[in-house]
Short mmCIF file of C-alpha atoms in Angstrom, two decimals:
data_model
loop_
_atom_site.label_atom_id
_atom_site.label_comp_id
_atom_site.label_asym_id
_atom_site.label_seq_id
_atom_site.Cartn_x
_atom_site.Cartn_y
_atom_site.Cartn_z
CA UNK A 670 8.22 -55.77 24.31
CA UNK A 671 11.01 -57.80 25.71
CA UNK A 672 13.74 -59.51 22.85
CA UNK A 673 12.89 -62.80 24.91
CA UNK A 674 9.13 -62.48 23.91
CA UNK A 675 10.05 -61.67 20.28
CA UNK A 676 8.91 -64.34 17.79
CA UNK A 677 12.14 -64.29 16.02
CA UNK A 678 14.12 -65.14 19.27
CA UNK A 679 15.72 -68.22 18.93
CA UNK A 680 17.65 -68.95 22.22
CA UNK A 681 19.90 -66.35 21.16
CA UNK A 682 23.33 -66.00 23.30
CA UNK A 683 23.77 -62.36 23.29
CA UNK A 684 21.55 -59.46 21.97
CA UNK A 685 23.69 -56.16 22.46
CA UNK A 686 22.26 -52.74 22.29
CA UNK A 687 24.40 -49.29 21.83
CA UNK A 688 23.82 -45.77 21.00
CA UNK A 689 26.52 -43.57 20.82
CA UNK A 690 25.86 -40.20 21.58
CA UNK A 691 28.77 -38.38 20.14
CA UNK A 692 28.72 -40.15 16.75
CA UNK A 693 24.68 -40.58 16.65
CA UNK A 694 25.67 -44.42 16.20
CA UNK A 695 22.52 -46.57 16.91
CA UNK A 696 23.14 -50.26 16.55
CA UNK A 697 22.30 -53.91 17.87
CA UNK A 698 24.64 -56.91 17.54
CA UNK A 699 23.35 -60.39 17.73
CA UNK A 700 24.87 -63.53 18.68
CA UNK A 701 23.08 -66.38 17.86
CA UNK A 702 24.97 -69.53 18.63
CA UNK A 703 28.91 -69.77 18.90
CA UNK A 704 29.01 -73.34 19.65
CA UNK A 705 31.02 -74.02 16.09
CA UNK A 706 33.35 -70.90 17.18
CA UNK A 707 33.36 -67.13 17.41
CA UNK A 708 30.18 -65.36 15.29
CA UNK A 709 30.69 -63.97 12.10
CA UNK A 710 28.27 -62.16 9.95
CA UNK A 711 28.02 -59.11 8.24
CA UNK A 712 27.28 -55.20 9.65
CA UNK A 713 24.00 -53.74 7.72
CA UNK A 714 22.91 -50.28 8.05
CA UNK A 715 19.32 -49.50 7.12
CA UNK A 716 17.05 -46.58 7.75
CA UNK A 717 14.55 -49.37 9.79
CA UNK A 718 11.04 -47.77 10.46
CA UNK A 719 11.22 -48.85 14.03
CA UNK A 720 13.61 -50.26 16.63
CA UNK A 721 11.24 -53.22 16.67
CA UNK A 722 11.72 -53.50 12.85
CA UNK A 723 15.64 -53.57 13.68
CA UNK A 724 15.28 -55.98 16.22
CA UNK A 725 13.49 -58.16 14.30
CA UNK A 726 16.28 -58.31 11.42
CA UNK A 727 19.06 -58.62 13.49
CA UNK A 728 17.34 -62.10 15.15
CA UNK A 729 16.48 -63.41 11.99
CA UNK A 730 19.69 -62.53 10.12
CA UNK A 731 21.81 -64.02 12.91
CA UNK A 732 19.73 -67.02 13.13
CA UNK A 733 20.22 -67.25 9.36
CA UNK A 734 24.16 -66.89 9.81
CA UNK A 735 24.25 -69.67 12.31
CA UNK A 736 22.63 -72.14 9.59
CA UNK A 737 24.50 -70.58 6.59
CA UNK A 738 27.90 -70.77 8.46
CA UNK A 739 27.28 -74.66 8.90
CA UNK A 740 26.03 -75.00 5.85
CA UNK A 741 29.22 -73.98 4.36
CA UNK A 742 31.49 -75.88 6.40
CA UNK A 743 32.92 -73.25 8.52
CA UNK A 744 33.88 -73.37 12.08
CA UNK A 745 32.13 -69.92 13.24
CA UNK A 746 29.05 -69.60 14.77
CA UNK A 747 26.33 -66.57 13.24
CA UNK A 748 25.81 -63.56 14.61
CA UNK A 749 25.02 -59.97 12.78
CA UNK A 750 25.26 -56.43 13.46
CA UNK A 751 22.46 -53.58 12.02
CA UNK A 752 22.84 -50.28 12.64
CA UNK A 753 19.97 -47.99 12.55
CA UNK A 754 20.13 -45.02 9.68
CA UNK A 755 20.65 -44.35 6.35
CA UNK A 756 23.98 -45.68 4.83
CA UNK A 757 24.51 -42.40 2.99
CA UNK A 758 24.24 -40.01 5.98
CA UNK A 759 27.45 -42.23 7.65
CA UNK A 760 30.56 -40.89 8.48
CA UNK A 761 34.01 -41.56 9.58
CA UNK A 762 32.87 -41.14 12.62
CA UNK A 763 29.64 -43.60 12.62
CA UNK A 764 32.28 -46.12 11.36
CA UNK A 765 34.73 -45.66 14.54
CA UNK A 766 31.90 -46.03 16.97
CA UNK A 767 30.73 -48.98 15.24
CA UNK A 768 34.49 -50.67 15.41
CA UNK A 769 34.28 -49.31 19.37
CA UNK A 770 31.00 -51.51 19.59
CA UNK A 771 32.17 -54.62 17.60
CA UNK A 772 35.64 -54.23 20.12
CA UNK A 773 33.83 -54.26 23.33
CA UNK A 774 32.16 -57.92 22.65
CA UNK A 775 36.16 -59.13 22.85
CA UNK A 776 36.05 -61.16 19.83
CA UNK A 777 32.87 -63.01 20.46
CA UNK A 778 31.39 -61.32 17.14
CA UNK A 779 33.34 -60.42 14.25
CA UNK A 780 32.08 -58.07 11.49
CA UNK A 781 32.32 -57.92 7.96
CA UNK A 782 30.45 -55.74 4.68
CA UNK A 783 26.75 -56.18 4.22
CA UNK A 784 23.77 -54.28 2.87
CA UNK A 785 24.02 -50.24 3.00
CA UNK A 786 28.22 -50.74 4.08
CA UNK A 787 31.36 -51.20 2.05
CA UNK A 788 34.42 -52.25 2.34
CA UNK A 789 35.87 -48.19 2.81
CA UNK A 790 33.33 -48.61 6.10
CA UNK A 791 35.06 -52.14 7.19
CA UNK A 792 38.89 -50.56 6.42
CA UNK A 793 37.22 -47.50 9.12
CA UNK A 794 36.19 -50.07 11.60
CA UNK A 795 39.04 -52.18 11.55
CA UNK A 796 41.26 -49.12 12.63
CA UNK A 797 39.40 -49.59 16.00
CA UNK A 798 39.44 -53.66 16.16
CA UNK A 799 40.74 -56.72 15.02
CA UNK A 800 37.02 -58.26 14.69
CA UNK A 801 36.59 -57.64 11.42
CA UNK A 802 37.00 -59.23 7.79
CA UNK A 803 36.60 -58.06 4.18
CA UNK A 804 39.50 -55.47 3.99
CA UNK A 805 42.56 -57.86 2.66
CA UNK A 806 44.40 -55.63 -0.02
CA UNK A 807 45.47 -59.10 -1.27
CA UNK A 808 42.31 -60.67 -2.14
CA UNK A 809 41.36 -60.54 -5.70
CA UNK A 810 38.84 -57.89 -5.02
CA UNK A 811 40.57 -55.87 -2.59
CA UNK A 812 38.65 -57.62 0.34
CA UNK A 813 34.79 -57.26 -1.21
CA UNK A 814 33.33 -60.40 -0.94
CA UNK A 815 30.51 -59.98 -3.16
CA UNK A 816 31.74 -61.70 -6.24
CA UNK A 817 32.15 -64.79 -3.99
CA UNK A 818 28.45 -64.50 -3.25
CA UNK A 819 27.36 -63.91 -6.74
CA UNK A 820 29.77 -66.95 -7.72
CA UNK A 821 28.08 -68.76 -4.87
CA UNK A 822 24.41 -68.27 -6.10
CA UNK A 823 25.47 -69.16 -10.05
CA UNK A 824 26.44 -72.72 -8.63
CA UNK A 825 23.39 -73.25 -6.80
CA UNK A 826 21.35 -72.07 -9.51
CA UNK A 827 22.48 -74.58 -11.77
CA UNK A 828 21.97 -77.14 -9.41
CA UNK A 829 18.32 -76.33 -8.48
CA UNK A 830 17.52 -75.74 -12.18
CA UNK A 831 18.78 -79.31 -12.78
CA UNK A 832 16.35 -80.28 -9.72
CA UNK A 833 13.41 -78.29 -11.17
CA UNK A 834 13.78 -78.55 -14.52
CA UNK A 835 16.30 -81.22 -15.17
CA UNK A 836 18.98 -79.71 -17.50
CA UNK A 837 22.53 -79.34 -16.57
CA UNK A 838 22.94 -75.95 -17.59
CA UNK A 839 21.71 -72.48 -17.71
CA UNK A 840 22.05 -71.43 -21.59
CA UNK A 841 18.57 -70.61 -23.17
CA UNK A 842 16.59 -69.54 -19.57
CA UNK A 843 15.06 -66.47 -18.40
CA UNK A 844 16.14 -64.93 -14.72
CA UNK A 845 14.64 -62.13 -13.03
CA UNK A 846 17.04 -60.58 -10.60
CA UNK A 847 15.58 -57.94 -7.96
CA UNK A 848 18.44 -56.01 -7.09
CA UNK A 849 21.66 -55.13 -8.81
CA UNK A 850 23.88 -54.23 -6.16
CA UNK A 851 27.26 -55.75 -5.75
CA UNK A 852 25.97 -59.23 -5.94
CA UNK A 853 23.29 -58.84 -7.97
CA UNK A 854 25.21 -56.78 -10.93
CA UNK A 855 27.87 -59.96 -9.99
CA UNK A 856 25.13 -62.36 -10.56
CA UNK A 857 24.05 -60.57 -13.78
CA UNK A 858 27.46 -60.99 -15.36
CA UNK A 859 28.15 -64.58 -15.01
CA UNK A 860 24.55 -65.73 -16.13
CA UNK A 861 24.69 -63.54 -19.21
CA UNK A 862 28.22 -65.26 -20.02
CA UNK A 863 26.28 -68.57 -19.52
CA UNK A 864 23.91 -67.72 -22.59
CA UNK A 865 20.69 -66.47 -19.82
CA UNK A 866 18.55 -63.81 -20.75
CA UNK A 867 18.86 -61.75 -17.70
CA UNK A 868 15.70 -58.83 -16.74
CA UNK A 869 15.58 -57.24 -13.72
CA UNK A 870 14.93 -54.01 -11.63
CA UNK A 871 16.19 -51.57 -8.77
CA UNK A 872 15.18 -48.54 -8.07
CA UNK A 873 18.87 -47.31 -8.06
CA UNK A 874 19.54 -46.02 -11.39
CA UNK A 875 22.88 -46.27 -10.78
CA UNK A 876 22.78 -49.99 -10.29
CA UNK A 877 20.00 -50.33 -12.82
CA UNK A 878 22.56 -48.52 -15.23
CA UNK A 879 25.32 -50.94 -14.43
CA UNK A 880 22.85 -53.86 -15.26
CA UNK A 881 21.99 -52.51 -18.66
CA UNK A 882 25.23 -51.97 -19.86
CA UNK A 883 26.42 -55.75 -19.06
CA UNK A 884 23.32 -56.69 -20.98
CA UNK A 885 20.03 -56.97 -19.30
CA UNK A 886 16.71 -55.69 -19.66
CA UNK A 887 15.39 -53.30 -16.77
CA UNK A 888 11.84 -53.21 -15.88
CA UNK A 889 9.59 -51.54 -13.77
CA UNK A 890 10.36 -52.78 -9.95
CA UNK A 891 6.27 -52.86 -9.58
CA UNK A 892 6.65 -55.13 -12.51
CA UNK A 893 9.49 -57.77 -12.06
CA UNK A 894 7.57 -60.32 -10.07
CA UNK A 895 4.53 -60.51 -12.04
CA UNK A 896 6.55 -61.49 -15.47
CA UNK A 897 7.07 -65.00 -16.82
CA UNK A 898 10.20 -66.33 -15.49
CA UNK A 899 12.37 -69.58 -15.29
CA UNK A 900 14.16 -68.31 -12.12
CA UNK A 901 13.33 -65.32 -9.83
CA UNK A 902 16.36 -64.33 -7.91
CA UNK A 903 15.76 -61.83 -5.03
CA UNK A 904 18.95 -59.81 -4.54
CA UNK A 905 17.78 -57.35 -2.56
CA UNK A 906 16.38 -56.92 0.99
CA UNK A 907 14.39 -59.60 2.47
CA UNK A 908 10.85 -60.78 3.36
CA UNK A 909 9.99 -59.91 -0.06
CA UNK A 910 7.89 -63.28 -0.69
CA UNK A 911 4.52 -63.62 1.22
CA UNK A 912 1.28 -64.44 0.44
CA UNK A 913 0.31 -61.65 -1.93
CA UNK A 914 3.86 -61.89 -3.74
CA UNK A 915 3.91 -65.53 -4.49
CA UNK A 916 0.40 -65.47 -6.10
CA UNK A 917 1.73 -63.22 -8.59
CA UNK A 918 4.96 -65.08 -9.28
CA UNK A 919 5.01 -66.85 -13.07
CA UNK A 920 8.33 -69.13 -12.40
CA UNK A 921 8.75 -72.15 -11.21
CA UNK A 922 11.94 -71.55 -9.14
CA UNK A 923 13.76 -69.10 -6.86
CA UNK A 924 17.09 -68.94 -6.21
CA UNK A 925 18.80 -65.59 -5.12
CA UNK A 926 21.20 -64.01 -2.81
CA UNK A 927 18.87 -62.08 -0.88
CA UNK A 928 18.75 -63.34 3.00
CA UNK A 929 15.46 -64.33 4.56
CA UNK A 930 13.83 -64.07 1.25
CA UNK A 931 10.19 -65.84 3.18
CA UNK A 932 8.53 -63.28 5.31
CA UNK A 933 7.35 -66.34 7.42
CA UNK A 934 8.39 -70.15 6.99
CA UNK A 935 5.33 -70.76 6.05
CA UNK A 936 5.39 -68.98 2.63
CA UNK A 937 7.19 -71.65 1.85
CA UNK A 938 4.33 -74.20 1.45
CA UNK A 939 2.38 -71.96 -0.48
CA UNK A 940 5.51 -72.14 -2.94
CA UNK A 941 5.31 -75.43 -2.69
CA UNK A 942 1.61 -75.56 -3.71
CA UNK A 943 1.92 -73.51 -6.58
CA UNK A 944 5.37 -75.86 -7.88
CA UNK A 945 7.58 -73.31 -6.88
CA UNK A 946 10.81 -74.35 -5.62
CA UNK A 947 12.52 -72.45 -3.13
CA UNK A 948 16.50 -72.81 -2.89
CA UNK A 949 16.73 -71.58 1.01
CA UNK A 950 18.72 -68.65 0.95
CA UNK A 951 21.03 -69.57 3.66
CA UNK A 952 22.44 -72.82 1.98
CA UNK A 953 22.54 -70.63 -1.64
CA UNK A 954 24.49 -67.57 -0.61
CA UNK A 955 27.30 -68.58 1.46
CA UNK A 956 30.39 -67.92 -0.68
CA UNK A 957 30.60 -64.50 0.71
CA UNK A 958 31.18 -65.59 4.00
CA UNK A 959 33.34 -68.73 2.98
CA UNK A 960 35.86 -65.83 1.31
CA UNK A 961 35.36 -63.67 4.26
CA UNK A 962 36.18 -66.54 6.43
CA UNK A 963 38.99 -67.20 4.33
CA UNK A 964 40.51 -63.89 4.93
CA UNK A 965 40.13 -63.51 8.38
CA UNK A 966 41.93 -66.58 8.80
CA UNK A 967 44.63 -67.38 6.23
CA UNK A 968 45.77 -70.16 8.48
CA UNK A 969 42.58 -72.23 8.27
CA UNK A 970 43.75 -73.53 4.62
CA UNK A 971 40.61 -72.54 2.72
CA UNK A 972 39.78 -73.36 -0.52
CA UNK A 973 37.78 -70.52 -1.67
CA UNK A 974 36.93 -71.56 -4.70
CA UNK A 975 36.18 -74.98 -4.11
CA UNK A 976 34.60 -74.46 -1.18
CA UNK A 977 32.13 -72.24 -2.82
CA UNK A 978 31.40 -75.23 -5.51
CA UNK A 979 30.88 -77.69 -2.78
CA UNK A 980 27.61 -75.24 -2.48
CA UNK A 981 26.04 -77.16 -5.27
CA UNK A 982 26.76 -80.65 -3.76
CA UNK A 983 25.51 -79.52 0.03
CA UNK A 984 22.10 -78.14 -1.64
CA UNK A 985 21.96 -81.28 -3.76
CA UNK A 986 21.46 -83.14 -0.32
CA UNK A 987 19.14 -80.94 0.74
CA UNK A 988 16.64 -81.42 -2.16
CA UNK A 989 17.12 -84.88 -1.87
CA UNK A 990 16.27 -85.04 1.88
CA UNK A 991 13.23 -82.86 1.24
CA UNK A 992 11.84 -85.24 -1.52
CA UNK A 993 12.41 -88.37 0.18
CA UNK A 994 10.92 -87.04 3.34
CA UNK A 995 8.02 -84.79 1.68
CA UNK A 996 9.55 -81.90 3.74
CA UNK A 997 10.21 -77.76 2.47
CA UNK A 998 13.99 -77.60 1.37
CA UNK A 999 13.77 -74.86 4.01
CA UNK A 1000 13.24 -77.21 6.83
CA UNK A 1001 15.43 -79.85 5.06
CA UNK A 1002 18.27 -76.98 5.07
CA UNK A 1003 17.96 -76.14 8.80
CA UNK A 1004 17.94 -79.91 9.53
CA UNK A 1005 21.18 -80.12 8.20
CA UNK A 1006 22.42 -77.26 9.46
CA UNK A 1007 21.74 -78.03 13.35
CA UNK A 1008 23.46 -81.42 12.81
CA UNK A 1009 26.59 -79.93 12.07
CA UNK A 1010 26.30 -77.52 14.73
CA UNK A 1011 25.65 -80.10 17.33
CA UNK A 1012 28.31 -82.66 16.05
CA UNK A 1013 31.14 -79.96 15.52
CA UNK A 1014 30.84 -79.95 12.02
CA UNK A 1015 31.53 -83.85 11.69
CA UNK A 1016 30.52 -84.93 8.57
CA UNK A 1017 27.23 -86.93 8.54
CA UNK A 1018 27.27 -90.26 7.08
CA UNK A 1019 23.76 -88.80 5.29
CA UNK A 1020 21.62 -86.25 5.56
CA UNK A 1021 18.88 -88.84 3.98
CA UNK A 1022 19.53 -90.97 7.07
CA UNK A 1023 19.72 -88.54 9.33
#
């Protein structure tokens, strides 16, 4: 099947395939839109069931990065890389070959850590190309943007709770977290410190044990989405919200770190019918890319903490527009993102008047 006829193709500027016989690397880099600057986005490694599944993922993820970066007010475009394979089988040769692949694009794409990759992997990539971020030894977490992603989700959750439940704090709420990896674990800690009752699931026993040590209750992954909770926070892989799972949800709010949480955009309409508010993932989880951009472009003088806190205000504008115009929050977020791309990040007078 041609990439051009793929349902997820959205006038992407570049979709580049690469195979390195020596290392066994099979990877795809997609650049969706570079009007705001060179594309930046994470490098994901996953044992995709097929090449088509990998193509679908990289197309959707790179589009999401365009929207995410624009909503975060960053002068960078949207791109993404996926590596087809098991992260546990990756070697130094894998990351070196990936660095060569990134380098071959001459700076049009800047890579970073994502699901299935790590700071150490980025450091190996950085030995072959300068077009990588999240490797700064002077950053608070040695380059790891995950804590910043979690912090952004935390601020977004507070705003979403204000809109959905009419309260300005999270204390006393129950949050179910799907996935206690780097971001989910940090989010768990922030929520528990805020007086939230947290439960969740992760098939990785080490991740589950880490969350349990923080005070979270661990439940069966198959039961998680069927349990009553105030907020469901997906923090693992995407496309977990579909007709079947939405029908089982017992919550009034979905707000989490995972990318592409909706299997298809129309799933949000099903959430609306059930009076479940959806906080668009690309508006919620931009804390990490804000951190990564700051590391890559220190001369941009980004105030990371301040810009992460701004996620709340951006999300408030999205919810206001959606409510005033009777559209989904996802549609409102895309509209705002496209306005920022088309106008070169010039602050819009108001999304409500757009």
